[in-house]
Tab-separated table of C-alpha atoms in Angstrom:
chain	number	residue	atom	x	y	z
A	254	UNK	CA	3.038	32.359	4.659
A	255	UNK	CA	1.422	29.810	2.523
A	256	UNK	CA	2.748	26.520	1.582
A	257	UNK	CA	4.318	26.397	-2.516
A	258	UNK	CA	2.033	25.217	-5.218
A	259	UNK	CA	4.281	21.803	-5.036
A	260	UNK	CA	2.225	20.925	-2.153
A	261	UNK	CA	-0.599	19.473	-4.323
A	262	UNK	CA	2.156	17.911	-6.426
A	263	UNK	CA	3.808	16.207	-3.790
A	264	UNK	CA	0.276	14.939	-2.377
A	265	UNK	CA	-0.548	13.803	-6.008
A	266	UNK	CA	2.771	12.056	-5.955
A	267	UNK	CA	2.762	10.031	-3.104
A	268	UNK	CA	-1.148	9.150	-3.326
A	269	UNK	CA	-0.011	7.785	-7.077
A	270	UNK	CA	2.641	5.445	-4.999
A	271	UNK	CA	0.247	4.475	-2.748
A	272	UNK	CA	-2.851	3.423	-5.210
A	273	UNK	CA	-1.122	0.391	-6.441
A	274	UNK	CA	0.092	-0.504	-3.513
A	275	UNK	CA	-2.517	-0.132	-0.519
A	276	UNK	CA	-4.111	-3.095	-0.554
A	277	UNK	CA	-1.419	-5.133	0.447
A	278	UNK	CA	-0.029	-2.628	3.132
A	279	UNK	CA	-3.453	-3.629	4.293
A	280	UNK	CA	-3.067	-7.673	4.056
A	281	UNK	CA	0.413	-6.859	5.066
A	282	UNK	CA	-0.389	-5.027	8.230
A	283	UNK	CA	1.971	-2.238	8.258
A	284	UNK	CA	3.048	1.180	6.009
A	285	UNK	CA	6.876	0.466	4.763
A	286	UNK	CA	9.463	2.523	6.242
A	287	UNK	CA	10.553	3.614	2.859
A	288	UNK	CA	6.626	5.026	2.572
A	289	UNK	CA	6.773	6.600	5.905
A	290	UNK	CA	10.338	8.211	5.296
A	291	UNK	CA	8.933	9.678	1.714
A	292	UNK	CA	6.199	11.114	3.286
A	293	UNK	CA	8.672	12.720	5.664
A	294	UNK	CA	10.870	14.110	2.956
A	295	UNK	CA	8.021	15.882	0.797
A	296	UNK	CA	7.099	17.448	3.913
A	297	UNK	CA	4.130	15.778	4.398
A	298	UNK	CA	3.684	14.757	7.582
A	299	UNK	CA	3.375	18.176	9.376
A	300	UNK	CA	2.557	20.347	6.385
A	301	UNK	CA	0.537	23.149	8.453
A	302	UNK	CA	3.454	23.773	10.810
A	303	UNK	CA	5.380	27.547	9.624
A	304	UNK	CA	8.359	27.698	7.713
A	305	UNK	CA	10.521	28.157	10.834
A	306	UNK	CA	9.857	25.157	12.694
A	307	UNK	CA	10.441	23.069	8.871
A	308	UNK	CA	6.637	23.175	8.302
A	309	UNK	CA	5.613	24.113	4.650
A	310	UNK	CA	3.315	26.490	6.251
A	311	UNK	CA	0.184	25.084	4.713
A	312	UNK	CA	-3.172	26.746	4.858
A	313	UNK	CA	-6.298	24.326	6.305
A	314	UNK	CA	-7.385	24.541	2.617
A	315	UNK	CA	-3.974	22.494	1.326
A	316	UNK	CA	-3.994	20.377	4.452
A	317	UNK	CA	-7.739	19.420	3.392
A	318	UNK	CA	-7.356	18.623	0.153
A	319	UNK	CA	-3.793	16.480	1.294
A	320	UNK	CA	-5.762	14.448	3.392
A	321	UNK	CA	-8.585	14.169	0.951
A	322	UNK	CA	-6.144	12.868	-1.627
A	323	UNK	CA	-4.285	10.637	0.970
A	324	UNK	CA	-7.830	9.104	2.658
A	325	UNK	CA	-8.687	8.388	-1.384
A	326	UNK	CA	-5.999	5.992	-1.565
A	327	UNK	CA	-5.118	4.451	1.894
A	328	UNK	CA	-6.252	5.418	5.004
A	329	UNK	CA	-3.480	4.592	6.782
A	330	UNK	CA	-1.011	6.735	4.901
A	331	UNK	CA	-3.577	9.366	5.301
A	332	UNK	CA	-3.807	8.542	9.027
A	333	UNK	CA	0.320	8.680	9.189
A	334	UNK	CA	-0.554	12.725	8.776
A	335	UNK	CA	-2.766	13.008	10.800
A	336	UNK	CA	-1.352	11.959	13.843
A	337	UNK	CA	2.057	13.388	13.399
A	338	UNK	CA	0.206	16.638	12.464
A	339	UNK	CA	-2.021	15.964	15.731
A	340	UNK	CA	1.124	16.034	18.000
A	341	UNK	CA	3.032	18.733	16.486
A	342	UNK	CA	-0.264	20.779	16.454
A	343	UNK	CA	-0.122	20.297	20.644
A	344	UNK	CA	2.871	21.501	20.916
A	345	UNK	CA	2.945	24.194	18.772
A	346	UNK	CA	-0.093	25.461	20.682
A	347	UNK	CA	0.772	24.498	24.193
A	348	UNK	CA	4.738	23.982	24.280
A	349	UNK	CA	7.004	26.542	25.357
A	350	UNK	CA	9.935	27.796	22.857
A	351	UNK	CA	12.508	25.751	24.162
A	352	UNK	CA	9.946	22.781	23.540
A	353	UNK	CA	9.154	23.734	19.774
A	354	UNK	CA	12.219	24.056	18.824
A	355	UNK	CA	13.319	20.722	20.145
A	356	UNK	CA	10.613	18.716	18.970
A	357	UNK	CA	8.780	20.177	15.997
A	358	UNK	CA	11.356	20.109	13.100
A	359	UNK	CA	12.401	16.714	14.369
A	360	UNK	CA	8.546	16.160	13.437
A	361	UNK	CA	8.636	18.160	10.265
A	362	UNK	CA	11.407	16.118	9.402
A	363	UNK	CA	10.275	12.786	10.162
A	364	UNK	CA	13.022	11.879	12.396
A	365	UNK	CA	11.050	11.030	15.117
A	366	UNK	CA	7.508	9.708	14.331
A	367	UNK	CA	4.895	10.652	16.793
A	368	UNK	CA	2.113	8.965	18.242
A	369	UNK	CA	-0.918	10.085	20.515
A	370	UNK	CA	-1.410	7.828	23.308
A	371	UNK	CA	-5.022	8.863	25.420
A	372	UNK	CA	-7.168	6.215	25.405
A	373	UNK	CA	-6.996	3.830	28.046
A	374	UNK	CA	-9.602	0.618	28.857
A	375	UNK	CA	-11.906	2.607	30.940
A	376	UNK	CA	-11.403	6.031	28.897
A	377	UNK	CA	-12.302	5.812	25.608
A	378	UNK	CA	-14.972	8.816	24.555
A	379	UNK	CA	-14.440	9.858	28.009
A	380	UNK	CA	-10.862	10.724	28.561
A	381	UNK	CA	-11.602	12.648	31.578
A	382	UNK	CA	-11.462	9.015	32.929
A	383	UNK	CA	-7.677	8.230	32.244
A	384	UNK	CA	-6.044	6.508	34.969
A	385	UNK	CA	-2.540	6.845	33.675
A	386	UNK	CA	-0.450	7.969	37.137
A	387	UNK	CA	2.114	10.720	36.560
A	388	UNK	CA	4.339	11.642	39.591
A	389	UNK	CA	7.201	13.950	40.656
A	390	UNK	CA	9.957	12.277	41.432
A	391	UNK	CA	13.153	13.074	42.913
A	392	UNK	CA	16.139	12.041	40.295
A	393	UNK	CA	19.396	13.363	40.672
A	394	UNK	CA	19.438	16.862	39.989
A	395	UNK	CA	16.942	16.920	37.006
A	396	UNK	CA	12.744	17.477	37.993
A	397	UNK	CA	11.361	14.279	37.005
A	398	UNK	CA	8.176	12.643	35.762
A	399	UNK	CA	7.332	8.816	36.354
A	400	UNK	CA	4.115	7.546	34.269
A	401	UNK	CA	2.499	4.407	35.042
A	402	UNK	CA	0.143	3.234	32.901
A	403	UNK	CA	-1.583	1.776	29.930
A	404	UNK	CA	-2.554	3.144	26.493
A	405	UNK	CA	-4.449	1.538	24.203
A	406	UNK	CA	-4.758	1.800	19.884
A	407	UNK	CA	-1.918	3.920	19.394
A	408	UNK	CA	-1.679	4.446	15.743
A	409	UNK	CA	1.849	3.844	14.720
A	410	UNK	CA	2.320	3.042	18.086
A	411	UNK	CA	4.292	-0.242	17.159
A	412	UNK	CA	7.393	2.467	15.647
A	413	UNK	CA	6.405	5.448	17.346
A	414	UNK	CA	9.562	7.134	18.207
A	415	UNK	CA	7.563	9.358	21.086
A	416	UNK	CA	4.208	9.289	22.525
A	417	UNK	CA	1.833	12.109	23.949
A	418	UNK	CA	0.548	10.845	26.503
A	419	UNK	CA	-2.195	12.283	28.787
A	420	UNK	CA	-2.560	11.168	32.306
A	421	UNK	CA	-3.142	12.907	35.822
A	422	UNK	CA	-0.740	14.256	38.432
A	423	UNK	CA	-1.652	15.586	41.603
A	424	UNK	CA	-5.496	15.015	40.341
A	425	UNK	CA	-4.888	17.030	37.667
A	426	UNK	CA	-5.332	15.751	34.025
A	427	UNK	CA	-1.700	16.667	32.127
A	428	UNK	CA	0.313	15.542	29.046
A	429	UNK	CA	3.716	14.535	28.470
A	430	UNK	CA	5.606	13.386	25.668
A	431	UNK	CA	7.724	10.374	26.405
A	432	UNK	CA	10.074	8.892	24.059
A	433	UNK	CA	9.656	5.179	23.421
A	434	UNK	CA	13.383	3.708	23.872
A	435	UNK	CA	12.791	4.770	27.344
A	436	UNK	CA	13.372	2.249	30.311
A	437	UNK	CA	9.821	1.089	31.430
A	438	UNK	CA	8.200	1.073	28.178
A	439	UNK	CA	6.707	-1.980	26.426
A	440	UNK	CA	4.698	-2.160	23.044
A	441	UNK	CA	1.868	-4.717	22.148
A	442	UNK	CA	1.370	-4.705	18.637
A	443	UNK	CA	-2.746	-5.390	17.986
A	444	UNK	CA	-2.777	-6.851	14.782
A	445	UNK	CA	-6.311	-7.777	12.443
A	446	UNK	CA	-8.664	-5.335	13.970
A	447	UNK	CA	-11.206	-4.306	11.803
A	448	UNK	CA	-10.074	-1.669	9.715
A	449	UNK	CA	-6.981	0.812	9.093
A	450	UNK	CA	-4.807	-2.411	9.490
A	451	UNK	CA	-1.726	-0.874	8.335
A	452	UNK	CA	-1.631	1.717	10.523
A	453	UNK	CA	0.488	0.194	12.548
A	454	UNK	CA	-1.631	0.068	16.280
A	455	UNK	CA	-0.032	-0.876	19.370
A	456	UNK	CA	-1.068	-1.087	22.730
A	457	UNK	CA	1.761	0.829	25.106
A	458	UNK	CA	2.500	-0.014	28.637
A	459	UNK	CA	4.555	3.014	31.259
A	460	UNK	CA	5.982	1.066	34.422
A	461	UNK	CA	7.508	3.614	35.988
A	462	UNK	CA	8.968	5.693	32.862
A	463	UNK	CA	10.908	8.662	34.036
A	464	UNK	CA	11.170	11.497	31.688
A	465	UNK	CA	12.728	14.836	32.340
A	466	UNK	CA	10.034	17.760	33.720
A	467	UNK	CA	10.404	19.934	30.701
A	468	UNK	CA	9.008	16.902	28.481
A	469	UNK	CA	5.655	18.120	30.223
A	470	UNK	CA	3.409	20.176	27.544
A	471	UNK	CA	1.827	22.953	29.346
A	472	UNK	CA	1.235	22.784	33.589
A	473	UNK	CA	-0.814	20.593	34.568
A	474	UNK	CA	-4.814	20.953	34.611
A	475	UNK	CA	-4.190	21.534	30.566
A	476	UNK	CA	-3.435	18.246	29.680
A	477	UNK	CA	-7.175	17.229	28.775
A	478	UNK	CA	-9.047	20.729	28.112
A	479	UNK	CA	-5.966	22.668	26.227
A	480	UNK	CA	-3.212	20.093	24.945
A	481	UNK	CA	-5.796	17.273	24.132
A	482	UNK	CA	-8.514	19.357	23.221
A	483	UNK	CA	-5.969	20.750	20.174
A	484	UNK	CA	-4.594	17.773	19.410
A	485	UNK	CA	-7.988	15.941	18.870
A	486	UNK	CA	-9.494	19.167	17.279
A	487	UNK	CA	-6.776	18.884	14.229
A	488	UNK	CA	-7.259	15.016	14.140
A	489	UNK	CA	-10.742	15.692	14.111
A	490	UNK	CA	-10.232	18.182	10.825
A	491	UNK	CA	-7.847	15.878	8.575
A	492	UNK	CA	-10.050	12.460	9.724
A	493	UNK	CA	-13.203	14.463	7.905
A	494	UNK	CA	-11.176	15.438	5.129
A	495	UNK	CA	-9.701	11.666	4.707
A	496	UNK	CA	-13.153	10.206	4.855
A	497	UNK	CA	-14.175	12.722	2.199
A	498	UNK	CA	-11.679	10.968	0.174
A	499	UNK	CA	-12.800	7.835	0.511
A	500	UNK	CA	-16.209	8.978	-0.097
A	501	UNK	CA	-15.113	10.146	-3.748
A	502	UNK	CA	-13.407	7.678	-4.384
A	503	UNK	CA	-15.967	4.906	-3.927
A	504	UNK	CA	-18.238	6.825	-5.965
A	505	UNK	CA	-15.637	7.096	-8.752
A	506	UNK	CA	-15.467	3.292	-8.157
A	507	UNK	CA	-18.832	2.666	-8.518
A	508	UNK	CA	-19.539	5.282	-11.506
A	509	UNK	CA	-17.142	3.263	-13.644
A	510	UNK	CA	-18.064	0.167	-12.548
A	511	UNK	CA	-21.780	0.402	-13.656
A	512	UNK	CA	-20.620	2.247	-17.139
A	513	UNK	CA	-18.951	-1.273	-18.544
A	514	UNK	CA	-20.541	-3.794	-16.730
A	515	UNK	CA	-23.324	-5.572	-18.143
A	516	UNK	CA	-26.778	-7.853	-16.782
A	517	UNK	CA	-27.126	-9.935	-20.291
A	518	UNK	CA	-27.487	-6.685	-22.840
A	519	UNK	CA	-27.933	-4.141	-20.269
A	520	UNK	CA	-25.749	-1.701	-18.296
A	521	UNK	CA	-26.096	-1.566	-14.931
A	522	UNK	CA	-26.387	1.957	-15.117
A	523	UNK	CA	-28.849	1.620	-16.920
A	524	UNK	CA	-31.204	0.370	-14.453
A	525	UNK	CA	-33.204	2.841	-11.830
A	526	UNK	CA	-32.175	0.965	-8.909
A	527	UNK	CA	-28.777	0.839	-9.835
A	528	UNK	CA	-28.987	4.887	-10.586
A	529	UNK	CA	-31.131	5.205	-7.600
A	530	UNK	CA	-27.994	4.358	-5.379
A	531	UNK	CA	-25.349	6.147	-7.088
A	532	UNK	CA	-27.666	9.595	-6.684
A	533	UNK	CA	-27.999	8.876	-2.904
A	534	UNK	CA	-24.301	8.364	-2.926
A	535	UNK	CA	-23.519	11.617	-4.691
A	536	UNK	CA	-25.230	13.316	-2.529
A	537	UNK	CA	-23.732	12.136	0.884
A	538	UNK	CA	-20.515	12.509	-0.561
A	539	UNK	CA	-21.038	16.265	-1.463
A	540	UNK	CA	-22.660	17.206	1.391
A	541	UNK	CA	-19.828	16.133	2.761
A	542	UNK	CA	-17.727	17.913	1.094
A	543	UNK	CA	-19.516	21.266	1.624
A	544	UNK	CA	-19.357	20.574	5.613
A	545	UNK	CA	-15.476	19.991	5.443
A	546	UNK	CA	-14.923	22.927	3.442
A	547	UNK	CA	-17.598	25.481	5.840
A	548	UNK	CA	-15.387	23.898	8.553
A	549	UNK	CA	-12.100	24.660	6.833
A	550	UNK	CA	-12.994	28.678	5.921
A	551	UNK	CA	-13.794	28.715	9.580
A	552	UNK	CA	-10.812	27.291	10.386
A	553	UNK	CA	-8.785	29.726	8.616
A	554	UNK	CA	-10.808	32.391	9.825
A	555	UNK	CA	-10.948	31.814	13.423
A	556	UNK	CA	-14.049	31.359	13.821
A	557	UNK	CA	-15.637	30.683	16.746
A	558	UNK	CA	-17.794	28.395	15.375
A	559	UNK	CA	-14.756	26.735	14.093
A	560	UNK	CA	-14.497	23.684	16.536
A	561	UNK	CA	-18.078	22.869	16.292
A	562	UNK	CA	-17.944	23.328	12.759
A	563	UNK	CA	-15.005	20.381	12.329
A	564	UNK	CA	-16.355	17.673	14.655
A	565	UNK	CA	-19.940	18.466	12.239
A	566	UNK	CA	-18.145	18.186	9.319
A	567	UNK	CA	-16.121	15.056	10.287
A	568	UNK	CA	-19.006	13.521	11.771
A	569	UNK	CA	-20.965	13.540	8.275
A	570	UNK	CA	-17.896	12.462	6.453
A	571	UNK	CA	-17.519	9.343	8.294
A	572	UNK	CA	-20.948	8.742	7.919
A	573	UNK	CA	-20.809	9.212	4.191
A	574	UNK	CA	-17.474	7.060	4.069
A	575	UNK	CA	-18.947	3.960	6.014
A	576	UNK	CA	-22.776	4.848	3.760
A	577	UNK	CA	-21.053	5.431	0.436
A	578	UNK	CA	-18.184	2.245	1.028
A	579	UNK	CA	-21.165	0.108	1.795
A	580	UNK	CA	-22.864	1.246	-1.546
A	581	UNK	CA	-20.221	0.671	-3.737
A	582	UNK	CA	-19.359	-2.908	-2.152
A	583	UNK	CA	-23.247	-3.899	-2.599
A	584	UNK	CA	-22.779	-2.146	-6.518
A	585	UNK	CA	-19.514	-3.693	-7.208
A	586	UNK	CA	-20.997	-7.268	-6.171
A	587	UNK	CA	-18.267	-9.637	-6.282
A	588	UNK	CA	-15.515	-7.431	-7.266
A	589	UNK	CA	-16.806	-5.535	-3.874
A	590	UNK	CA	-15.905	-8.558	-1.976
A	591	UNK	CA	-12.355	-8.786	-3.694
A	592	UNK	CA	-9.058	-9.255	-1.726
A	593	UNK	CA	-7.371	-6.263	-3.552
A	594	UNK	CA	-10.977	-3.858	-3.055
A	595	UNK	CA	-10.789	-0.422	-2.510
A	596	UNK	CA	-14.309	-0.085	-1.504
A	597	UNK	CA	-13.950	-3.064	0.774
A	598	UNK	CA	-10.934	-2.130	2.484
A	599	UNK	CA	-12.947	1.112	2.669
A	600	UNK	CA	-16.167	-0.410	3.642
A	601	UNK	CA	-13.853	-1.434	6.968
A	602	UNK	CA	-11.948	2.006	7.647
A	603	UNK	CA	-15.013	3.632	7.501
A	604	UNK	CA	-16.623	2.103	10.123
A	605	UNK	CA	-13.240	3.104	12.374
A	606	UNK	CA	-13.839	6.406	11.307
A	607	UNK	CA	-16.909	6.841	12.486
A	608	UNK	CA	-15.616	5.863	16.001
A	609	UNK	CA	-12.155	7.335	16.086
A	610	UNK	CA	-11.477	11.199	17.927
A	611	UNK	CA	-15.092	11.648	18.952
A	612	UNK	CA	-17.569	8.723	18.044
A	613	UNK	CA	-20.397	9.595	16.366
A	614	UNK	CA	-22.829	9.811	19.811
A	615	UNK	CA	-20.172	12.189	21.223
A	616	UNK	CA	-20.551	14.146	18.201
A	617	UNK	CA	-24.106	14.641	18.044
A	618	UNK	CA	-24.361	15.475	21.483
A	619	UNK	CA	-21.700	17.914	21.157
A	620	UNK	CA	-23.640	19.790	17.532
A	621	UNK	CA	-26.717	19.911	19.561
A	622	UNK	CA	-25.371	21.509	22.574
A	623	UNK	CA	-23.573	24.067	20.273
A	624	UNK	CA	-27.358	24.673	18.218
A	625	UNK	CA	-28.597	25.197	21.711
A	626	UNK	CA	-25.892	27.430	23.346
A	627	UNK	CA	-26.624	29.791	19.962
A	628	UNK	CA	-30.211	29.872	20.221
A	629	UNK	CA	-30.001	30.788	23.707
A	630	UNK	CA	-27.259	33.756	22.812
A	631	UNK	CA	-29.788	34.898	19.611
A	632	UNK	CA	-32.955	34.817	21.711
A	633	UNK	CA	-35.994	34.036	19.901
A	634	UNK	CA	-36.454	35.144	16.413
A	635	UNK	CA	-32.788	34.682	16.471
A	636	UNK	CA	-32.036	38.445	17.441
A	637	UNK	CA	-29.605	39.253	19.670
């Protein structure tokens, strides 16, 4: 089933709320509740999940062009979605029944607000590296798991309601989704890091959290190459689309800008230089565009050149975000430089992007190990 045509409405709508108002989310350090809780209600925040878990059953094509719209405006709002979207996505996969039914249309609904919590000081691109203990424990009559631990740049992790988090048991890498009111569980809010400063970051500490057994997604030994792996694999998806966003946008920016401002008599667009730039831009943007939408029909399809396909296409979307933002704050001069700048505020989240699930070394490494596991199965001549 495919989500209704209000989708793009409701996208169009809250993007609109946001345009006026991102800048000082950004100075302010944090998305309002009353932002978070519409996003919730328009169904928003987990769009792609079906109908019967209170999803609107969107296609990768809607999600894409949500995030698109979202990233154009704020990238925190836009990384709000992803990240609930990330979780639910996990569980959807990985969970059992009784576990989707609990959790995702509390997600779909926005009454709890999930956070992804894998990255840990010595496990950053490498999360095979997490040190993050999980134990059985004996507890009454209820399996139990205790996590000890520490998580760093949670997004949202300052109001997360629950966490994902993936850590080891028994040497085995496994995930498990701990709610935040929890004994044993403290919050460090990180506050003016470089960019996406309203997402709401927080590092999370786990002394000795106990959380029921069935709170576990999937057995353990899944945790990193299954639960993770899906989770990071959507992020990876709406992150490209959100930086093709911001792409467009700057160029919009830009395009405007040089059309009514003037050196003496002269437009700046009228000057090759000035032209010059906004063609490069153009064409970064688009081809990031076509990438993110190869990556969504393969998405839809199945593919199995789908995952490869989505960590290309977000890597050359955060590359045009951070190449495009820096364009249009070296056209926009001054104005670039501004307090309430969209292509400065930009300029910043870009540069996160390009980091953020998979940096952009990972990612290389990972489309040239795909090009050469192909040519290997094609043989030379590229037959079979």
């Amino acid at each position: 089933m495919t989500a209704p045509p209000a989708l793009d409405d409701l996208g169009a709508d809250l993007a609109a709320t946001a345009y006026g108002q991102a800048a000082r989310w950004d100075r302010d350090g944090a998305l309002p509740a009353a932002v978070r809780g519409a996003a919730a209600q328009a169904g928003l925040l987990t769009a792609d999940l079906p109908v019967g878990y209170g999803g609107l059953g969107a296609s990768p094509a809607q999600v894409g062009e949500l995030c698109a719209r979202l990233g154009g405006v704020c990238g925190a709002l836009r990384a709000l979605v992803t990240v609930q979207a990330m979780v639910a996505a996990a569980v959807l996969r990985w969970g059992t029944a009784e576990q989707r039914t609990r959790w995702l249309p509390a997600f779909a609904r926005g009454e709890l607000l999930a956070g992804f919590a894998a990255t840990e000081a010595g496990a950053g691109s490498d999360l095979a590296a997490v040190d993050t203990r999980v134990r059985a424990v004996a507890d009454g009559r209820e399996p139990t798991l205790e996590l000890t631990g520490v998580k760093r740049w949670v997004s949202f992790g300052q109001v997360a309601d629950v966490v994902l988090v993936l850590g080891v048991l028994d040497g085995r890498h496994t995930a498990v989704l701990v709610e935040t009111d929890r004994p044993g569980v403290t919050r460090q809010p990180v506050e003016g890091q470089l960019g996406l400063r309203a997402a709401q970051l927080a590092h999370i500490r786990l002394d000795g959290v106990r959380v029921p057994a069935t709170n576990r997604v999937a057995p353990p030994g899944f945790g990193l190459s299954h639960v993770a792996a899906t989770a990071l694999d959507h992020g990876r998806f709406t992150v490209g689309w959100g930086c093709v966003g911001m792409a467009e946008a700057c160029l919009r920016d830009m395009a405007e800008h040089v059309l009514t401002r003037r050196q003496g008599d002269t437009l700046l667009a009228e000057h090759q230089s000035v032209r010059a730039l906004l063609g490069r831009a153009a064409v970064e943007t688009a081809g990031a565009r076509e990438l993110a939408a190869r990556a969504t029909r393969w998405r839809a399809a199945g593919a199995p050149d789908a995952i490869a396909g989505t960590v290309a296409a977000k890597y050359a979307a955060a590359r045009a975000a951070a190449s495009v933002a820096g364009t249009a704050v070296q056209v926009l001069g001054a104005a670039g430089c501004a307090p309430e700048s969209r292509a400065g505020r930009f300029y910043r989240d870009a540069k996160v992007m390009e980091i953020i699930e998979g940096s952009a070394q990972v990612a290389e490494l990972h489309v040239a190990d795909h090009l050469l596991r192909r040519t290997r199965a094609t043989g030379p001549g590229g037959r079979r």
